[in-house]
Structures are given as C-alpha cells and as structure tokens.
Short mmCIF file of C-alpha atoms and ligand atoms in Angstrom, two decimals:
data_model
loop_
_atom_site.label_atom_id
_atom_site.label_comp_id
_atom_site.label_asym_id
_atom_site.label_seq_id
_atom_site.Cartn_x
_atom_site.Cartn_y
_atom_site.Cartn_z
CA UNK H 1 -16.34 4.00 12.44
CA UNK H 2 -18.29 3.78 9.00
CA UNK H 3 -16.54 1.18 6.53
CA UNK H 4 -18.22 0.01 3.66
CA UNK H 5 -19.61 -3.28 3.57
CA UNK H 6 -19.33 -3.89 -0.90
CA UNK H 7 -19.60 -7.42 -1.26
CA UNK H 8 -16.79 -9.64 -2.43
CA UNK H 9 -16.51 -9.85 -6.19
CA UNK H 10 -17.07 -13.35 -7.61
CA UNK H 11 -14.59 -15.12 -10.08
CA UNK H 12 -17.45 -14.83 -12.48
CA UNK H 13 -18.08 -10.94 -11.92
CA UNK H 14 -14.04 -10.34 -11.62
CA UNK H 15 -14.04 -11.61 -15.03
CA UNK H 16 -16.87 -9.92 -16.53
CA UNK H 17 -15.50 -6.51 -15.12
CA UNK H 18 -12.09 -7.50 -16.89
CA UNK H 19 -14.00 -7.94 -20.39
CA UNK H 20 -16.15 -4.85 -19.97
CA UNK H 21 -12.61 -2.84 -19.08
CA UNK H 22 -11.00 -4.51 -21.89
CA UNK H 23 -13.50 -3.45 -24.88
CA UNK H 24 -13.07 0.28 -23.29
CA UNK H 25 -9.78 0.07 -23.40
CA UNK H 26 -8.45 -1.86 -25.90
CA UNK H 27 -4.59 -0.29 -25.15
CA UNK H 28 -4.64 -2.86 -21.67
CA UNK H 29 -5.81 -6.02 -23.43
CA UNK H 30 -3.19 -7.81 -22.56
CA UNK H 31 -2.27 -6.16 -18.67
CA UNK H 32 -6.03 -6.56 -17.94
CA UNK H 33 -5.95 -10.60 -19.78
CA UNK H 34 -3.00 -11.34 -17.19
CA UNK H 35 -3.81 -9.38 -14.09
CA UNK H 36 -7.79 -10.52 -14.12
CA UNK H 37 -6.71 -14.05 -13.76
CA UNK H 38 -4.23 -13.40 -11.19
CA UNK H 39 -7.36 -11.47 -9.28
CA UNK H 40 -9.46 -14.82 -10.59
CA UNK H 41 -6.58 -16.87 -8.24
CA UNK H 42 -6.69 -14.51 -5.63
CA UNK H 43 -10.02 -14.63 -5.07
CA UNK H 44 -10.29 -18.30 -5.62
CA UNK H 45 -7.39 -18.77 -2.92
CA UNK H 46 -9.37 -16.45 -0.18
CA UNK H 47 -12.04 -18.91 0.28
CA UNK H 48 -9.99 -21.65 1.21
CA UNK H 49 -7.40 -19.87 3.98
CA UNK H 50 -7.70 -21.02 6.90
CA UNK H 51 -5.87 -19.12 9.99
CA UNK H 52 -6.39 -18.28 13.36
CA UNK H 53 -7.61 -15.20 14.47
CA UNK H 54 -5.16 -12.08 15.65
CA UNK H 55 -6.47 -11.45 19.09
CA UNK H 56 -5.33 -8.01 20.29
CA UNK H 57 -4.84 -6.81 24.17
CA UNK H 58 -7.90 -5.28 25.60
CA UNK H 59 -5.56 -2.55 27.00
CA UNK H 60 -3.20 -2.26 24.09
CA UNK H 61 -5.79 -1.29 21.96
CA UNK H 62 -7.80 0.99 24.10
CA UNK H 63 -4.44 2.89 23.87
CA UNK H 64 -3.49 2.72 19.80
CA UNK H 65 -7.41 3.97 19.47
CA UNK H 66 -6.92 6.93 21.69
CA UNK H 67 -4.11 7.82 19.84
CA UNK H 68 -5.37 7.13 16.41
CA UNK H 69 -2.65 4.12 15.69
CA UNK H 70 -3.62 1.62 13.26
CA UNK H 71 -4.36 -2.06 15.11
CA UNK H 72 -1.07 -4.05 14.30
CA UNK H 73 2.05 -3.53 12.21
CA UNK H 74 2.32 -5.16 8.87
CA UNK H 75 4.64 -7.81 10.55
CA UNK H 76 1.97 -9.17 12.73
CA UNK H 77 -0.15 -10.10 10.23
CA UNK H 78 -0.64 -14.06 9.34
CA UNK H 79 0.15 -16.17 6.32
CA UNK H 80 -1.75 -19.37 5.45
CA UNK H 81 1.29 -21.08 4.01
CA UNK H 82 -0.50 -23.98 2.02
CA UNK H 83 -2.46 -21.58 0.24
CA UNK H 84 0.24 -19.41 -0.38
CA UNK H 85 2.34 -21.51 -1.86
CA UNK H 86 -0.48 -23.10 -4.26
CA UNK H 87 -1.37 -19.63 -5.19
CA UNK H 88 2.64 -18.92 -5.67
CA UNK H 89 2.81 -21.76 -8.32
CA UNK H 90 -0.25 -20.67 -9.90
CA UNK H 91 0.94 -17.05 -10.13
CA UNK H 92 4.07 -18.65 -11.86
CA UNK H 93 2.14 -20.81 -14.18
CA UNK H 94 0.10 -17.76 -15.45
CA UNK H 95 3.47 -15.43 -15.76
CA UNK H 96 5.01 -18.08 -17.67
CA UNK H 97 1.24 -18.65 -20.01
CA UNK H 98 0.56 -14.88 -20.04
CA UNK H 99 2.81 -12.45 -19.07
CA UNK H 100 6.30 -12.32 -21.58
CA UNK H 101 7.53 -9.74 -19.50
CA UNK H 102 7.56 -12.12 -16.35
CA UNK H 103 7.80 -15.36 -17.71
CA UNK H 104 11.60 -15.79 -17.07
CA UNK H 105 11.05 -15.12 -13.27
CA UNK H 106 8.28 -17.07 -13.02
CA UNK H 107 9.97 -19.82 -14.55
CA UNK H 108 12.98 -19.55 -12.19
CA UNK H 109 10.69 -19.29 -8.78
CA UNK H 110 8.93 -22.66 -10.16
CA UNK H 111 12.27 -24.45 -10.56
CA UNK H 112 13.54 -23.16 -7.13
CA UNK H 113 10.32 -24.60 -5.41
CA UNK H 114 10.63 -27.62 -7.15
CA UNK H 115 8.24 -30.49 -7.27
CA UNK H 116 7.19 -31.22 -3.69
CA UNK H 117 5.10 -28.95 -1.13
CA UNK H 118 6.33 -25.67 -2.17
CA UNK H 119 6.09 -24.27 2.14
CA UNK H 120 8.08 -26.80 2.95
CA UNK H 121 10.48 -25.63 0.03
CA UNK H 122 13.30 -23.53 2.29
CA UNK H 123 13.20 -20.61 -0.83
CA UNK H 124 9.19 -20.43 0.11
CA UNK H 125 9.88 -19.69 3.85
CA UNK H 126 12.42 -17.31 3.08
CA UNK H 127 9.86 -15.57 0.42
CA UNK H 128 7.31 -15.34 3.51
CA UNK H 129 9.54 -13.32 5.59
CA UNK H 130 9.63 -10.08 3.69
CA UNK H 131 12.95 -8.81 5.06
CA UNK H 132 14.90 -11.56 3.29
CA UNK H 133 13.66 -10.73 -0.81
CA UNK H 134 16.66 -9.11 -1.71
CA UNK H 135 19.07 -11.90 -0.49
CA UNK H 136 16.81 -14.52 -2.19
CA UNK H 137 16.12 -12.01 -5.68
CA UNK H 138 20.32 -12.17 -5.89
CA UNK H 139 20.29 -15.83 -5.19
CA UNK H 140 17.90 -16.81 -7.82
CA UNK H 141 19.23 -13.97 -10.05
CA UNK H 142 15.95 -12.31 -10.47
CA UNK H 143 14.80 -8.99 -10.29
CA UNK H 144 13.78 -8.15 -6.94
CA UNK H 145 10.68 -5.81 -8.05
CA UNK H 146 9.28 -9.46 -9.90
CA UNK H 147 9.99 -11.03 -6.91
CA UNK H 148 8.24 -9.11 -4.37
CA UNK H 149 5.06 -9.26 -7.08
CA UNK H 150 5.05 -13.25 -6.66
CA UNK H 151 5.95 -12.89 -3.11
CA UNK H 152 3.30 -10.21 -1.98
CA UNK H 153 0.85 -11.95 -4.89
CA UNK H 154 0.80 -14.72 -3.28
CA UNK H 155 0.65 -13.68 0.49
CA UNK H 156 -2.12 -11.23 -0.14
CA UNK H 157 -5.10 -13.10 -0.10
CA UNK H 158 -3.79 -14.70 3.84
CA UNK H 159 -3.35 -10.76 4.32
CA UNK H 160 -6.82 -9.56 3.32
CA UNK H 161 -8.49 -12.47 5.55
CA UNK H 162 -6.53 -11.15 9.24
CA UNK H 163 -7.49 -7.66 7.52
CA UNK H 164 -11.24 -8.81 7.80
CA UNK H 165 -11.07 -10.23 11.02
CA UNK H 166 -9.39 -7.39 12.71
CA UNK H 167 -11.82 -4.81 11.52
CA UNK H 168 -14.20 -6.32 13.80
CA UNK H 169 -11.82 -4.98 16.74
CA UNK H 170 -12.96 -1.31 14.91
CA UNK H 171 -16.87 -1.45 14.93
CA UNK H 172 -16.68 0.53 17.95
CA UNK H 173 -13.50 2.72 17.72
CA UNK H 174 -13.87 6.50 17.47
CA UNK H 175 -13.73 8.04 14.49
CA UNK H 176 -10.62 7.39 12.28
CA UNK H 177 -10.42 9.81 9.30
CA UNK H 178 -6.72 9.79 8.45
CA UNK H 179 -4.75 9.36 5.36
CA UNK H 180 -3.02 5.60 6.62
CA UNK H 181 -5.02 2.23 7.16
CA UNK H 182 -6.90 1.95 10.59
CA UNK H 183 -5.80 -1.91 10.64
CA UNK H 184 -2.32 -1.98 9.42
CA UNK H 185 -1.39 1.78 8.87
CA UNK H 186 0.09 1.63 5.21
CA UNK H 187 -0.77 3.86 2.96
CA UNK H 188 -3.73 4.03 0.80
CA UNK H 189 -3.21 3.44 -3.21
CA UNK H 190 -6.80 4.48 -4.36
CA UNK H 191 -9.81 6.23 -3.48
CA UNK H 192 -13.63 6.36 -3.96
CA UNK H 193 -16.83 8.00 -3.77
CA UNK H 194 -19.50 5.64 -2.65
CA UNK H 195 -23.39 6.09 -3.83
CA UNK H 196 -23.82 8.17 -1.50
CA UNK H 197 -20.41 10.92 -1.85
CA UNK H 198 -18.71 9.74 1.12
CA UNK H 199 -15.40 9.44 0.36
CA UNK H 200 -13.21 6.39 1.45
CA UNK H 201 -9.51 4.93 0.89
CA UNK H 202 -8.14 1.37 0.25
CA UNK H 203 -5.12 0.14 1.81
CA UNK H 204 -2.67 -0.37 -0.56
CA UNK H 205 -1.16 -3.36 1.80
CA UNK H 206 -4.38 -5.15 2.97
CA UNK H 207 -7.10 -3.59 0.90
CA UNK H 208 -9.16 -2.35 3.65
CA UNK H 209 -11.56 0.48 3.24
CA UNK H 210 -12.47 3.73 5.54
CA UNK H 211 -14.04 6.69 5.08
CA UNK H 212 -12.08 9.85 4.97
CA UNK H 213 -12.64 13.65 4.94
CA UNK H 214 -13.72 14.67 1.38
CA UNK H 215 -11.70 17.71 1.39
CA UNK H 216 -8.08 18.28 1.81
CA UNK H 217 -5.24 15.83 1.36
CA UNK H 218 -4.95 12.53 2.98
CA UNK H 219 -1.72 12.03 2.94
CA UNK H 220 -0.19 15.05 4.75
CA UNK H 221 -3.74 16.31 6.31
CA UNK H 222 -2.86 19.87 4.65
CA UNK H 223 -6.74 21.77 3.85
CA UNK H 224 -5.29 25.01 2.31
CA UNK H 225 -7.67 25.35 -0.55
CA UNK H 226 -4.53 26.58 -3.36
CA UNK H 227 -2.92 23.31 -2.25
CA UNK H 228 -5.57 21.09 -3.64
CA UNK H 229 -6.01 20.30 -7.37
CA UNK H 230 -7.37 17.75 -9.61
CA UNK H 231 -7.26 16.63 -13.09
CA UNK H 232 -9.78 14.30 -15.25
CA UNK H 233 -10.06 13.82 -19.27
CA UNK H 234 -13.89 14.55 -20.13
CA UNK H 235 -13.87 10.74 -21.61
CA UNK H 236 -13.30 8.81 -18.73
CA UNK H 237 -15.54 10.97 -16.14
CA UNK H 238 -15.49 8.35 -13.15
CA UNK H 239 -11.96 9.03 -12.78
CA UNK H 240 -10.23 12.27 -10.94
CA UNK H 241 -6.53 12.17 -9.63
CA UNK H 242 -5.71 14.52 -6.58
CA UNK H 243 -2.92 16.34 -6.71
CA UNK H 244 -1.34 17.95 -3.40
CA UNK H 245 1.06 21.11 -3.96
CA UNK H 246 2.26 20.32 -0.70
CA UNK H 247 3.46 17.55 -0.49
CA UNK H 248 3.56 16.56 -4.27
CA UNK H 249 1.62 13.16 -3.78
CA UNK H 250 -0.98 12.27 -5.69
CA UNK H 251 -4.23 10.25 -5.20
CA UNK H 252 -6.45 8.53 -7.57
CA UNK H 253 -10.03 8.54 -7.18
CA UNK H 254 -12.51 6.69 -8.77
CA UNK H 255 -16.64 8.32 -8.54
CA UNK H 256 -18.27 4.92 -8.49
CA UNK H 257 -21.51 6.95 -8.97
CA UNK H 258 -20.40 7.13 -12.38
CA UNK H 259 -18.95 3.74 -13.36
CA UNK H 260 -21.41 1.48 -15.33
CA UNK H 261 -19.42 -2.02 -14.25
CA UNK H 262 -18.88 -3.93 -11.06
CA UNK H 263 -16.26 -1.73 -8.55
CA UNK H 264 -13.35 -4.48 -8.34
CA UNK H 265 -10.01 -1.55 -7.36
CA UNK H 266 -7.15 -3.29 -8.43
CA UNK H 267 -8.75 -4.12 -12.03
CA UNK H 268 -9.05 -0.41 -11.44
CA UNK H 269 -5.53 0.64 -10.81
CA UNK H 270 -3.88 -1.41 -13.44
CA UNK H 271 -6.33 0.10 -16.16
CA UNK H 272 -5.54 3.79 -15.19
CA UNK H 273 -1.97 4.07 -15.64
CA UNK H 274 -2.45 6.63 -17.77
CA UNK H 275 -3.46 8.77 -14.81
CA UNK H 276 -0.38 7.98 -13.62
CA UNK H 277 1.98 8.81 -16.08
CA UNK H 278 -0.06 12.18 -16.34
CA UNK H 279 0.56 12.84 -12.14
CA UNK H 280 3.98 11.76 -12.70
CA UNK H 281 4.54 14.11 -15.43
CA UNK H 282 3.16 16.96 -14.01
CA UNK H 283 5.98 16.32 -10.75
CA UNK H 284 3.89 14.78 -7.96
CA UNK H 285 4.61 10.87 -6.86
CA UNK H 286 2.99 8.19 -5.48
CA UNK H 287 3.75 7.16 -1.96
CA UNK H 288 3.68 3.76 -2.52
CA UNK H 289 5.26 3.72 -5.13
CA UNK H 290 6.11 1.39 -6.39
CA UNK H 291 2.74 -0.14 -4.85
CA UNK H 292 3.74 -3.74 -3.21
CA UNK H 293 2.80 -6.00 -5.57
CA UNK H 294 2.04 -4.13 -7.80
CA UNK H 295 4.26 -4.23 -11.21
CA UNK H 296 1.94 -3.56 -13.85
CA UNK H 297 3.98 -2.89 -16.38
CA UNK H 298 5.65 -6.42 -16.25
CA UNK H 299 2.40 -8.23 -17.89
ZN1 ZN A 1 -4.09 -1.93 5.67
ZN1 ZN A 2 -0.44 16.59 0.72
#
C-alpha cells in the first residue's frame, strides 16, 4: 500500500511555517499565534510517549484486509497518560496566555486538575474515556465543544504514535484506496497532491496518510463526472475544495506542488477557513464536522 513517508516537522520548522502563513495572511494572526504553539506542544509531547505496541491477531487481520476494514476502532487505540496530562496543562496555560476565546475553560480544566499529577486527577481519567465529556463538560460547566478540544488536544499526540506503529501491520496489505483511514477508519479532514500528483488523505482522528483515487469522491465513492466540482480563488492557487453533488460533502485539497513553505496540515486547515465558509455557503458540509479537536474559531 503506498503511504507517504514526509518527515516529521520540527518545533523550529512548525514555527517558521506559522510565520510564513501569518505574513500571507495577516486576517489569522492571532488563530495561527495560538494554534502553532499548541502544534509546537504537540510535537514536543510526541517524542517523549512512551506506550506499548497494539499487537493485532494474525487471523483477525488477514480478515479486516480482505474486506477492506480499517485495523482497529478508535477505542482501541492507547493513551500515554503522563504525557497527556502535561500536554493538558500546557494546552490550558496557552488558552489562558493566548486564546480569549478559551481562556475561561482553560482556566476551569486547570483548577479541576489541581496541583498534583493531573492522571491521577479523577476529572483526567474521566477526560481519557471519550464517552464520559458531556457528563464532565456539565460538571465543570463548560462548553463541551472546548472540552473535547483540550481533551482530544491533549490525547492526540499518544494517538498519532499507535497510528505509526500500526501502519507497519499495512506495508503489505492490498491496496486500500477508500475514502476512511486504513488504521482507524475515521474520516479524512484534508487532502493532498504529493510531488509527484498522487493524491492522498489525512485522517482527521490519527493523522495518517494514504493514497487515494484522484478522481471521484472519497467520501461516498460516487465517479459520475456532473457530480464532481471544485472551486479555488486565482490568489491562493495551492488550494482547491471538492465539492460532491451527491452527497453534498466537501473536501479540501491542498497541491503541495504549489506551496512555497514546509507542508505541516493542520497549520493548513486552520488558515483556510475561508474555504470553508465558501463550501458551507454554497450547501455542502463537512463530515467531520465539527473536526475532533478542532475548534478554530475559539483562538
Ligand atoms: Zn485514522
Ligand atoms: Zn460524494
């Protein structure tokens, strides 16, 4: 199965692909100020979680690849939860430095953890099970969408790792080109051309990458030619967002043939809400949306 194999982004680059995004875009100053540093954190947290790998069935997965299911369910994968809840703080500390809109809940999910160890905090075990947010949101009294950004924030870099390790399990697997993630089968939130045209898709969950087909639309498979359209504004010429007349999603693409900075997709996302708006004005949606984790316009 082809996957690409683009290299980690540094702190350092992550940061200089913030600035360079900033001074084209002056209108995201400060969305791009708060969201590079929480990539900065992210990134900083991945190198140090440490977790044990997700060893799959021999038989079990001969049988999800012959059907084209993705390895494991969401639920299955692992959370490192020292690092999480350092990262959690963190995420809090920058809300409450740079981000008015999410100070308050930031605030609130710092004085709920408390001093000590914030997993052995019994708010921070309840944040790791997913199912529980809304029950903890109304305890705290926060909204649940700010919530499940902290929560998801901080879990994702503990998700990304087991979604590293268990694409080894699909060096060998037949092709996959489908419109859901081969490792945890959520759907994808962005797309890209490589150097090369190949198209591929990132996991909206786990941020994985796999190629897909370059024609037709990923998220319902249809190929019918009047189906597919796109729009793009002749400034920003890297960009295209797919629009599907038959199912009425949407998909934003990003030609990195044609970007002149460092590929890092969720510095990306957040600066091309515009696109959005524009999709979600002309009727078609997002199917993640809203994306976990993902509440831009908090910052
Ligand atoms: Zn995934
Ligand atoms: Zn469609």
């Amino acid at each position: 199965m082809t996957q690409t194999t683009r290299p980690e982004l540094t702190k350092e680059e992550i940061t200089k692909t913030a600035g360079m995004i900033q001074r084209s875009r002056p209108a995201y100053g400060a969305l791009i100020d708060f969201y590079g540093q929480v990539f900065v954190a992210q990134a900083q947290s991945r190198i140090h979680i440490a977790l044990d790998p997700i060893i799959l069935d021999p038989a079990l997965l001969a049988l999800k690849q012959e059907n084209g299911m993705p390895l494991v369910d969401p639920s299955q994968f692992l959370i490192d939860p020292a690092q999480a809840g350092i990262l959690l703080k963190k995420l809090c500390d920058l809300s409450v430095a740079h981000a008015p809109k999410l100070a308050h809940t930031g605030e609130k999910i710092l004085t709920a953890l408390g001093k000590g160890k914030p997993e052995l905090n019994p708010i921070f075990s309840v944040l790791l099970n997913n199912q529980d947010l809304e029950k903890t949101a109304t305890l705290l009294d926060i909204p649940l969408d700010e919530l499940t950004f902290f929560a998801f924030s901080a879990m994702a870099p503990s998700i990304q790792s087991c979604a590293v390790q268990l694409a080894s399990y699909l060096k060998d697997a037949p092709e996959f080109k489908k419109g859901y993630c081969p490792v945890c089968g959520s759907h994808p939130d962005v797309a890209f051309l490589d150097q090369d045209g190949k198209k591929f898709l990132l996991c909206s969950l786990c941020a994985h990458e796999w190629e897909t087909h370059r024609m037709g639309c990923v998220f319902c498979d249809s190929m019918e030619k009047e189906d597919q359209h796109y729009f793009f504004s002749s400034e920003e010429k890297e960009y295209r967002v797919y629009l599907c007349d038959n199912c009425h999603n949407y998909l934003k693409l990003v030609d990195l043939r044609k970007l002149d900075r460092s590929f890092f997709p969720k510095l990306e996302q957040i600066s091309t809400l515009h696109l959005d708006y524009k999709a979600q004005e002309k009727g078609y949606k997002s199917p993640n949306h809203p994306p976990p984790g993902s509440t831009p316009l908090l910052a």
